[in-house]
Coordinates of C-alpha atoms in Angstrom, one line a residue:
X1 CA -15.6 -28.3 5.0
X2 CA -13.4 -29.8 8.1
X3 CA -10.6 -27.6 6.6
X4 CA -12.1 -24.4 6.9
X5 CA -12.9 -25.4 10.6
X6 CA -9.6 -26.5 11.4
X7 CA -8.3 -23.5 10.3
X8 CA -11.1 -21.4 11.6
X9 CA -9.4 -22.9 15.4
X10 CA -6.0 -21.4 14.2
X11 CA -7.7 -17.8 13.2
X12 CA -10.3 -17.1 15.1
X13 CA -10.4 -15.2 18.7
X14 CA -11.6 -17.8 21.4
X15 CA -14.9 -16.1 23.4
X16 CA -12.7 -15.5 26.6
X17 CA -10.1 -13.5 24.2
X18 CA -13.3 -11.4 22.6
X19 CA -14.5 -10.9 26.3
X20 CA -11.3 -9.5 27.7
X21 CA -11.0 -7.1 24.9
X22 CA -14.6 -6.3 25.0
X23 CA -14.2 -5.4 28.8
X24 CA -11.1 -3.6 28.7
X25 CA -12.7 -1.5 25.8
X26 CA -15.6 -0.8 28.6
X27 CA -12.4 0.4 31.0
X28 CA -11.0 2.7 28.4
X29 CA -14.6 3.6 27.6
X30 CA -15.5 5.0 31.7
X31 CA -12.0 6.6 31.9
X32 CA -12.8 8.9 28.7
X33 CA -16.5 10.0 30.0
X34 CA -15.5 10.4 33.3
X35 CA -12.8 12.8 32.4
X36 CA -15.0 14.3 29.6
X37 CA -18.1 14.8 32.3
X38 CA -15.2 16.7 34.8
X39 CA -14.4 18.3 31.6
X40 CA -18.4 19.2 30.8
X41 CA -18.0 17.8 27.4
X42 CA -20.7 15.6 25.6
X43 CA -19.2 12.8 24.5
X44 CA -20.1 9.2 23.5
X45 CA -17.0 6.3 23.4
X46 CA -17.5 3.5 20.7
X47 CA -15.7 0.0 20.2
X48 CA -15.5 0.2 16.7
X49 CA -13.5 -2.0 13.7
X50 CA -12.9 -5.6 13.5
X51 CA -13.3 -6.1 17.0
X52 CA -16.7 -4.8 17.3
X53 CA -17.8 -6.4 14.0
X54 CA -16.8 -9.8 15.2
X55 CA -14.0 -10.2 12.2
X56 CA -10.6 -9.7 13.1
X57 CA -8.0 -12.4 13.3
X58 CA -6.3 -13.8 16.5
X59 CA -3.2 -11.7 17.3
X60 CA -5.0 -8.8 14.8
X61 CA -7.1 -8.0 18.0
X62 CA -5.7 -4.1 17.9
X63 CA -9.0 -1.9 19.7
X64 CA -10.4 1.1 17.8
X65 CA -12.2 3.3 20.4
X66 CA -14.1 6.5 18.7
X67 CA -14.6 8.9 20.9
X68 CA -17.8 11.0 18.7
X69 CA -18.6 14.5 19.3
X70 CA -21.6 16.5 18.3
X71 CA -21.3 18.2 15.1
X72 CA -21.9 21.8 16.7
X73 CA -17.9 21.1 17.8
X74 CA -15.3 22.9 15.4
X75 CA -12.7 20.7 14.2
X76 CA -9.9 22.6 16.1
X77 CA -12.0 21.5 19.2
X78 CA -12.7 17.7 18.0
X79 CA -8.7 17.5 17.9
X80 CA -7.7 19.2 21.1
X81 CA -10.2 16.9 22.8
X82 CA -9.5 14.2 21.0
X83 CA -6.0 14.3 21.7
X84 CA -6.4 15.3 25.7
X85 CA -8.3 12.5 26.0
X86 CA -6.9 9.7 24.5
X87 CA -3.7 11.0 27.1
X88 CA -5.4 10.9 29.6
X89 CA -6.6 7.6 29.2
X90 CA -3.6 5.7 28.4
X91 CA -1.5 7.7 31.4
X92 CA -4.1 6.7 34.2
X93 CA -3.4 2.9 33.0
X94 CA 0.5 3.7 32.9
X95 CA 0.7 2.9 29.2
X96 CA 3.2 4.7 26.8
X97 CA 1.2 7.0 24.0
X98 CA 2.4 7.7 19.9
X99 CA 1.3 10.4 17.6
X100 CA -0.4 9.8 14.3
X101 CA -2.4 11.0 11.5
X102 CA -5.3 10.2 9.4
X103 CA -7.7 12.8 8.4
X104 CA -6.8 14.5 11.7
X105 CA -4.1 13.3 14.1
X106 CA -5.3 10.9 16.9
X107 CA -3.7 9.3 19.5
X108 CA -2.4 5.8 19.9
X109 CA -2.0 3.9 23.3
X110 CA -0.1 0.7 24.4
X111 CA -1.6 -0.7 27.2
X112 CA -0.7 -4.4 28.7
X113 CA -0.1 -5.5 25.3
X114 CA -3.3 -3.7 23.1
X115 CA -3.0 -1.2 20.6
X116 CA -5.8 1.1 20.7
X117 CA -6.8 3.8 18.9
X118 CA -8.1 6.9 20.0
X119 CA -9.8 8.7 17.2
X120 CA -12.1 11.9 17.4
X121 CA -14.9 11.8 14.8
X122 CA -18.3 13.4 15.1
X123 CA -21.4 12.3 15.5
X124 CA -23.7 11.8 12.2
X125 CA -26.8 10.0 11.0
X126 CA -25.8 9.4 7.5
X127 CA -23.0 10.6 5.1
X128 CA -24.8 13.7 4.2
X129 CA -23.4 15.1 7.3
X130 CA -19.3 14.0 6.6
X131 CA -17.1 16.5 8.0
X132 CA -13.9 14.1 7.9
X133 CA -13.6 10.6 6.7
X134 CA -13.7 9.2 10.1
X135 CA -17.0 10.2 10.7
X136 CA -17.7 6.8 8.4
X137 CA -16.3 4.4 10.7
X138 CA -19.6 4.1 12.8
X139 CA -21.9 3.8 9.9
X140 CA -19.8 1.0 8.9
X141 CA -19.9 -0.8 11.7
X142 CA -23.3 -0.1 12.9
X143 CA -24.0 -1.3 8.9
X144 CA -21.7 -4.8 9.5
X145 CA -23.1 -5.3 12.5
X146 CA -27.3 -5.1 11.4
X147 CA -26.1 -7.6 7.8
X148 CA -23.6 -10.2 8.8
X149 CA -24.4 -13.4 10.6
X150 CA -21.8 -14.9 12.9
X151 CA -21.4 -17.6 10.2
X152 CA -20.7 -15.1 7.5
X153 CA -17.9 -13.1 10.1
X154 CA -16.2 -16.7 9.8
X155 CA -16.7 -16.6 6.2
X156 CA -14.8 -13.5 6.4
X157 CA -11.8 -14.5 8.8
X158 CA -11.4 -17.4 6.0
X159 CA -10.8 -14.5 3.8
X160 CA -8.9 -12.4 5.6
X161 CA -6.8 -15.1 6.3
X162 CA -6.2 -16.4 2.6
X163 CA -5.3 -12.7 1.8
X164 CA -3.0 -12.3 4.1
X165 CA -1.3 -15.3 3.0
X166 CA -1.0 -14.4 -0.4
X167 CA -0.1 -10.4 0.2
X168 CA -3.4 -8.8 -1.1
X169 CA -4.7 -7.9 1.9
X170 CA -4.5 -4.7 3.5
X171 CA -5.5 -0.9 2.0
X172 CA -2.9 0.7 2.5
X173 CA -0.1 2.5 0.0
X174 CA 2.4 -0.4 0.7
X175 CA -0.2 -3.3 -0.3
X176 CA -3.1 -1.1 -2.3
X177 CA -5.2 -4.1 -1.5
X178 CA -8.6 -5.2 -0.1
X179 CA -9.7 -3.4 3.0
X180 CA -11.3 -5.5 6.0
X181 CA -14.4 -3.9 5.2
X182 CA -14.5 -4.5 1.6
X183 CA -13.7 -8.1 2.4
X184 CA -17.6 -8.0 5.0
X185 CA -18.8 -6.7 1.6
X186 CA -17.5 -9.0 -0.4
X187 CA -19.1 -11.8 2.2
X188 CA -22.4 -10.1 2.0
X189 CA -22.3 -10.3 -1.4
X190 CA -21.4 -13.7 -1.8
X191 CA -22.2 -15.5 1.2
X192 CA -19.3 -17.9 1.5
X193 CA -15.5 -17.4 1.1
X194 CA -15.7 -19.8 -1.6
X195 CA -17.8 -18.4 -3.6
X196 CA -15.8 -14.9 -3.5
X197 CA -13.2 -16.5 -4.7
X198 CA -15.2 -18.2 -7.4
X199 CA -16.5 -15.2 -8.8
X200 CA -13.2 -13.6 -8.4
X201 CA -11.6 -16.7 -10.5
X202 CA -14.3 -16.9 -13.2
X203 CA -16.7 -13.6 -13.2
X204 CA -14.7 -10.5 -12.1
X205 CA -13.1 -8.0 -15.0
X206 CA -12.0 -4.6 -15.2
X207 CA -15.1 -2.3 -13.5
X208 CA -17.1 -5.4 -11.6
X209 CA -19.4 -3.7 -9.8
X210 CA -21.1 -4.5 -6.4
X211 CA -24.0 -2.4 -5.4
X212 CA -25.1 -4.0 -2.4
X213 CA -27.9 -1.7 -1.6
X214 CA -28.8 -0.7 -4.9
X215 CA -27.8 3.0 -5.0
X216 CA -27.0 2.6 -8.8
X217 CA -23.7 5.1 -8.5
X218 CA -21.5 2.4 -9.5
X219 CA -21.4 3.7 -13.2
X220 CA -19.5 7.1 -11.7
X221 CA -16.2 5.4 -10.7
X222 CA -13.9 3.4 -13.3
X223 CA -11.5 1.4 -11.0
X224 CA -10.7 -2.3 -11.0
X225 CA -13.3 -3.1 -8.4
X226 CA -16.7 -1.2 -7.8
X227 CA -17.8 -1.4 -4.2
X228 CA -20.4 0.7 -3.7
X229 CA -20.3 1.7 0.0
X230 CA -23.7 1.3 1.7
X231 CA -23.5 3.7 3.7
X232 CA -22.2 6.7 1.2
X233 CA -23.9 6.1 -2.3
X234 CA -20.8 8.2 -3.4
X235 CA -17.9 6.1 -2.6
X236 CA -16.2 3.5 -4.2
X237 CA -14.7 1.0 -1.2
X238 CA -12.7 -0.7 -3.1
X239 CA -11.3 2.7 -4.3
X240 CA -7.4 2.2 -2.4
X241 CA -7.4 -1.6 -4.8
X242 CA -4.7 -1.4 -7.9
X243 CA -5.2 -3.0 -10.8
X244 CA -2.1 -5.7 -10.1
X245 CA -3.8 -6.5 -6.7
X246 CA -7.3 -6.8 -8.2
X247 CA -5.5 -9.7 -10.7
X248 CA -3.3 -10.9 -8.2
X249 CA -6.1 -11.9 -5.9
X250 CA -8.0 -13.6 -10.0
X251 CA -5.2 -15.4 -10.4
X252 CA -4.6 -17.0 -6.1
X253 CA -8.3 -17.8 -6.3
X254 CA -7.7 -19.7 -10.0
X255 CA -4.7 -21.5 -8.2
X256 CA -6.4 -22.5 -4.9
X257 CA -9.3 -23.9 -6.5
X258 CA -7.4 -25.8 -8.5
X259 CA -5.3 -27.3 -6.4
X260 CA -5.9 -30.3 -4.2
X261 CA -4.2 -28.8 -0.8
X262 CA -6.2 -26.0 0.3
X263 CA -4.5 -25.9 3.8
X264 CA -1.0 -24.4 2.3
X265 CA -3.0 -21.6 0.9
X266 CA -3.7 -20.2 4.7
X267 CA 0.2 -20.3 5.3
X268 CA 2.4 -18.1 4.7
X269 CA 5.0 -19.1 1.7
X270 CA 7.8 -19.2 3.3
X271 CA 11.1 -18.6 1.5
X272 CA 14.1 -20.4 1.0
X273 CA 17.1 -19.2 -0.5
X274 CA 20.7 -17.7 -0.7
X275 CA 22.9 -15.1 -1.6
X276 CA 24.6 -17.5 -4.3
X277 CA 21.5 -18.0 -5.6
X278 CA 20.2 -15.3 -5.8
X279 CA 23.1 -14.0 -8.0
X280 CA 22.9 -16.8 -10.0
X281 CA 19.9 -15.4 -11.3
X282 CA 20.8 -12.3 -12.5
X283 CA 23.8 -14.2 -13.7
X284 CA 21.8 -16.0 -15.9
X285 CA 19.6 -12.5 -16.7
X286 CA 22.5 -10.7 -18.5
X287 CA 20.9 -7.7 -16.8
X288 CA 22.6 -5.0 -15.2
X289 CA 21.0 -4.3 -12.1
X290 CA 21.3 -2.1 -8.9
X291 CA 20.3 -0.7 -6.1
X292 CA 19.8 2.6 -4.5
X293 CA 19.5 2.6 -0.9
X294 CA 18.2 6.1 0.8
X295 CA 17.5 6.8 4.5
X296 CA 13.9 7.9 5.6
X297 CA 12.2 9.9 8.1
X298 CA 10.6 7.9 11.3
X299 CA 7.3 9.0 9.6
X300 CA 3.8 7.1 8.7
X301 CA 4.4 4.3 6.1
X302 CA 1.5 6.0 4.1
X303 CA 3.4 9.0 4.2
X304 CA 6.8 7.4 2.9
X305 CA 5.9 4.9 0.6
X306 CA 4.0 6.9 -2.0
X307 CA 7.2 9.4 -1.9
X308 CA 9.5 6.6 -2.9
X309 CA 7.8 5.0 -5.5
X310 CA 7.6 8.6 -6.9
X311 CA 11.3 8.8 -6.6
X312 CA 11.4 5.7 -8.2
X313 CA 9.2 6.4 -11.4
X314 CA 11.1 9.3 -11.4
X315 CA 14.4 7.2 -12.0
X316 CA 12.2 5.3 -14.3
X317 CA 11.8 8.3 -17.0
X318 CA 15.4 10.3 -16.8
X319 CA 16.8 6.5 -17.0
X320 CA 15.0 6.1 -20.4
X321 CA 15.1 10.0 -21.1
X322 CA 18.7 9.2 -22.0
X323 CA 18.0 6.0 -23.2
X324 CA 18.8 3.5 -20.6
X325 CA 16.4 1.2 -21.0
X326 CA 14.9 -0.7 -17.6
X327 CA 13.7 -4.3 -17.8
X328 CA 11.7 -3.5 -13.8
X329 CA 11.6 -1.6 -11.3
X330 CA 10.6 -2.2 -7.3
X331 CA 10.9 -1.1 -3.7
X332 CA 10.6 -1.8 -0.6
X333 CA 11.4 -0.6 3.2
X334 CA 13.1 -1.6 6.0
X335 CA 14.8 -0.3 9.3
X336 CA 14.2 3.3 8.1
X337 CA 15.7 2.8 4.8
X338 CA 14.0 2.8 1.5
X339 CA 15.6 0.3 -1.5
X340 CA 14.8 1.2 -5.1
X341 CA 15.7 -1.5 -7.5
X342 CA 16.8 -0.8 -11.2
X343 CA 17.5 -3.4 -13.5
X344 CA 18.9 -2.6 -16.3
X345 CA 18.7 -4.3 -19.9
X346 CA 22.5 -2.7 -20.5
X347 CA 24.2 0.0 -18.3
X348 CA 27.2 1.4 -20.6
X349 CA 26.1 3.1 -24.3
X350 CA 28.5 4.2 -27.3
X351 CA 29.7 7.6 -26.8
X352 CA 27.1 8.9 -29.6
X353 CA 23.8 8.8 -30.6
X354 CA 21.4 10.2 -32.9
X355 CA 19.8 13.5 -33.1
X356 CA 16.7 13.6 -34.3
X357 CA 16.3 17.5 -36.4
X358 CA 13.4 19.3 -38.4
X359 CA 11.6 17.5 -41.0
X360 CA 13.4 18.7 -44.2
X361 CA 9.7 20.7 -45.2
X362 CA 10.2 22.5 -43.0
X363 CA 12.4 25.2 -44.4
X364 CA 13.2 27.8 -41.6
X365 CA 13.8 25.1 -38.6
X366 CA 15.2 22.7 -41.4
X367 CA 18.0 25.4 -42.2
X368 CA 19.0 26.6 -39.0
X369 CA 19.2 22.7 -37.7
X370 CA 21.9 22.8 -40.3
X371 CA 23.2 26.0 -39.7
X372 CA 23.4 24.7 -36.3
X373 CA 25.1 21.2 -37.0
X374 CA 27.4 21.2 -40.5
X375 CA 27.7 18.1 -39.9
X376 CA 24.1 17.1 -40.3
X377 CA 22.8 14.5 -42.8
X378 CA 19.7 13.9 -44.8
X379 CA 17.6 10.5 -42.9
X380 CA 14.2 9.7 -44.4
X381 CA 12.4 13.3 -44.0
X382 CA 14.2 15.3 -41.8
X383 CA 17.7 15.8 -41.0
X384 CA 19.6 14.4 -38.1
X385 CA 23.1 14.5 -36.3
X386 CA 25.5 12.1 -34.5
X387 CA 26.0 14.1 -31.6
X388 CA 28.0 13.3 -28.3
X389 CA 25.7 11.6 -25.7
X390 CA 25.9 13.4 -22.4
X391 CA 25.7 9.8 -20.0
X392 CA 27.8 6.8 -21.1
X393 CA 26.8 5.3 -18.1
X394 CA 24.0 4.2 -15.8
X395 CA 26.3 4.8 -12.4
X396 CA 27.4 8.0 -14.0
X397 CA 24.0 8.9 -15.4
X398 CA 22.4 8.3 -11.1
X399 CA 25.1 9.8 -9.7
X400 CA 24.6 13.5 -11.8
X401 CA 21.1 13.8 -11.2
X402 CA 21.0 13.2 -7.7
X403 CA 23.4 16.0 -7.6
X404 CA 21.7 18.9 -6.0
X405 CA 22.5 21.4 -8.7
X406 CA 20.7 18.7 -10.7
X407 CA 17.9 17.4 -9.1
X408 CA 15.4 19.5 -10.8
X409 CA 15.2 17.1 -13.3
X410 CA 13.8 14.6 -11.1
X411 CA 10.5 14.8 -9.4
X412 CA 11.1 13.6 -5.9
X413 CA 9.2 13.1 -2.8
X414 CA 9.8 16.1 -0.5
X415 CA 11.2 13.8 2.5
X416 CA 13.3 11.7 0.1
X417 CA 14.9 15.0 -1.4
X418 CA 15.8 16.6 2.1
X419 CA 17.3 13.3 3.1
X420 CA 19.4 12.6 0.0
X421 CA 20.6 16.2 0.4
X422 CA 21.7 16.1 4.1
X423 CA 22.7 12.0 4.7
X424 CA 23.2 11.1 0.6
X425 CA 22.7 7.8 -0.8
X426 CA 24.4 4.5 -1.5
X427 CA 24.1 3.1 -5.1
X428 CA 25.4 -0.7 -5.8
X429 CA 25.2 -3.4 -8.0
X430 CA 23.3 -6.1 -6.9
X431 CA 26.0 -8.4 -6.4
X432 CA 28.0 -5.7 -4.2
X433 CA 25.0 -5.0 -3.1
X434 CA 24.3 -8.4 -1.7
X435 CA 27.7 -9.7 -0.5
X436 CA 28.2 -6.1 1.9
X437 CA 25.0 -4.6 2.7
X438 CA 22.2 -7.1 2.5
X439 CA 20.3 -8.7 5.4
X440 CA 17.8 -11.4 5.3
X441 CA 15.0 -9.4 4.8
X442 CA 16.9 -7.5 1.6
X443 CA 17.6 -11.5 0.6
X444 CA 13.9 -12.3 0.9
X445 CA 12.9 -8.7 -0.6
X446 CA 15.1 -9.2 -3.9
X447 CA 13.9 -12.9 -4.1
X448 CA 10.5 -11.5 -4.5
X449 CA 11.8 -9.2 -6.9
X450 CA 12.9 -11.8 -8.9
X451 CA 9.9 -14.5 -8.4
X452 CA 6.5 -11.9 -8.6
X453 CA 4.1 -14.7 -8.3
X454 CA 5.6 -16.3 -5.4
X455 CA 2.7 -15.5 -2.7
X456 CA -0.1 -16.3 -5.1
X457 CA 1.6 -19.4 -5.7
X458 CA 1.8 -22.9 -3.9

């Protein structure tokens, strides 16, 4: 379709962009050996990722360089290496290095405007010799690289693309969506884009299963999405997807084949609102709704996110433990801060509630319930008592627990706890909330909060 090819101009690397990548991989490449044959280390370099496998979008063109070691290495080795290394290379080209972590840490460099990746892995035939998750990375792109046509990498950039645009793209804890390599599979599978998002729209349920090669594993794992990985009969690719991602992406593939303009679904949706607005909404909501607002550690998204949605659910189940009950819940992350949002059905309760005793056949608990509470009355089977509540209030209810003589009731995530302790917290209703504190991106964060299928939507 002329679309897809218009687009495809707006998406795809040009061949002179793909060369100059390609060659300054080969530079990064001779510095490593070099230094590794001074060194008398055996080591092979390897452009792997997107890049190699001909599918990553313009401006996405971030290099992944594996440095592979043989197997007889310990791992203490493969990291000291791995980490000298990677220095090395990035200082002789005068660019400025960063820290990180996967499996085992690696080393990123900037470099005239690249991000690469220098990641130590060893070097294996097939998955039966895994020592670290990395060790995959080759397979899977020596596996892309045999099975996808040029047409079909286009295929993918089309998809990769249309994910993006409607925010199910991208494996990691702050998406838990597709993976770029699940989205080669997915093209292997299917040939097109089109018809992925065909059989998304009218063939995929709860534990579809892909087996490309056959392996016949895929009756071991009970996610959303089966994936079998070609390369490791064992592994579910699609293993990071969450269910509301899986039907996020059902429902955007419904919605763009049904609608006439295809070209709006490979743009982003922008948003357009304000503050009055936005309070006009919960206005209209009768909620009571707030936000808690916590500072975080410069540390890996991966590492933060799953730690405040802990937090979070945590909030979730004292909130309703004293019977506060929550209409939703979300989060999000910005300039080292995390936002939790609670919205609230009602934030103030009468001063008393029930409670619940023995059943009345039971004669020994029964008795000392009553023994306990004179005051305690005969409902139904089993006796009962209108006893003080301990929180009248959601603000007075948040503000106890987080307490540190009373945190043990919550189950936080170990960086959230040790920065709630030592900086505290802010808690505010929304509308305080958004009149003193808010930025655009908290105005376009709670919009989303408010409107869920806004990105699957046109």
């Amino acid at each position: 379709m002329i679309i897809y090819n218009e687009i495809l101009k707006t998406i795809k690397p040009s061949d002179e962009q793909r060369r100059k990548i390609e060659e300054f991989s080969q530079t990064l490449s001779n510095i490593i050996l070099d230094y590794a044959k001074d060194k008398n280390i055996d080591i092979n370099c390897r452009l792997v990722g997107s890049m190699a496998k001909k599918t990553s979008l313009i401006n996405k063109a971030d290099i992944d360089m594996f440095m592979t070691f043989d197997l007889s290495f310990n791992e203490e080795e493969l990291k000291k290496y791995g980490l000298e290394f990677g220095k090395h290379c990035i200082e002789t080209l005068n660019g400025k290095s960063e820290l990180r972590f996967a499996s085992h840490p690696y080393i990123t460099g900037f470099i005239d405007g690249y991000e690469i990746d220098f990641v130590p892995c060893y070097r294996i035939k097939d998955s039966s010799e895994l020592k670290s998750a990395v060790d995959r990375t080759i397979l899977h792109t020596d596996y892309i690289q045999s099975h996808l046509t040029d047409e079909q990498a286009d295929e993918v950039l089309l998809l990769k693309k249309f994910m993006s645009c409607v925010n199910t793209y991208g494996a990691n804890y702050k998406v838990s969506g597709f993976s770029g390599y699940l989205c080669e599979l997915l093209i292997l599978e299917y040939k097109t884009f089109e018809n992925v998002l065909y059989n998304a729209a009218n063939n995929w349920h709860n534990m579809t299963r892909i087996d490309l090669e056959e392996y016949g594993t895929s009756g071991n794992f009970k996610d959303p999405l089966i994936v079998i990985d070609p390369v490791d009969k064992n592994r579910n690719v699609a293993a990071a997807l969450s269910m509301q991602k899986f039907n996020e992406f059902i429902i955007a593939a419904r919605n763009f084949l049904e609608d006439k303009d295809k070209l709006k679904f490979f743009q982003k949706h922008e948003i357009n609102t304000t503050a009055c607005e936005l309070k006009e909404v919960f206005k209209k909501r009768k909620t009571k709704c707030y936000i808690l607002s916590i500072s975080v550690p410069d540390l890996p998204t991966d590492v933060i996110y799953p730690q405040v949605n802990k937090t979070m659910n945590s909030l979730k189940r004292v909130s309703e433990m004293y019977d506060f009950s929550l209409l939703n819940t979300s989060y999000y992350l910005h300039d080292n801060k995390a936002y939790i949002i609670l919205e609230y059905e009602y934030d103030i309760l009468p001063d008393v509630k029930i409670h619940n005793g023995p059943r009345i056949a039971d004669k020994i608990n029964s008795q000392n319930f009553k023994n306990k509470y004179p005051d305690a009355f005969i409902m139904n089977d089993k006796y009962v008592n209108i006893s003080p509540r301990k929180y009248k209030t959601v603000n007075e209810m948040i503000n106890e627990v987080l307490k540190p003589e009373n945190m043990s009731i919550l189950k936080l995530g170990k960086n959230i706890k040790e920065e709630i302790i030592n900086t505290g917290y802010n808690l505010s209703g929304v509308d305080e909330f958004i009149d003193n504190d808010a930025k655009c991106e908290d105005i376009d964060e709670i919009f989303l909060y408010l409107h869920p299928n806004y990105n699957i939507e046109r």
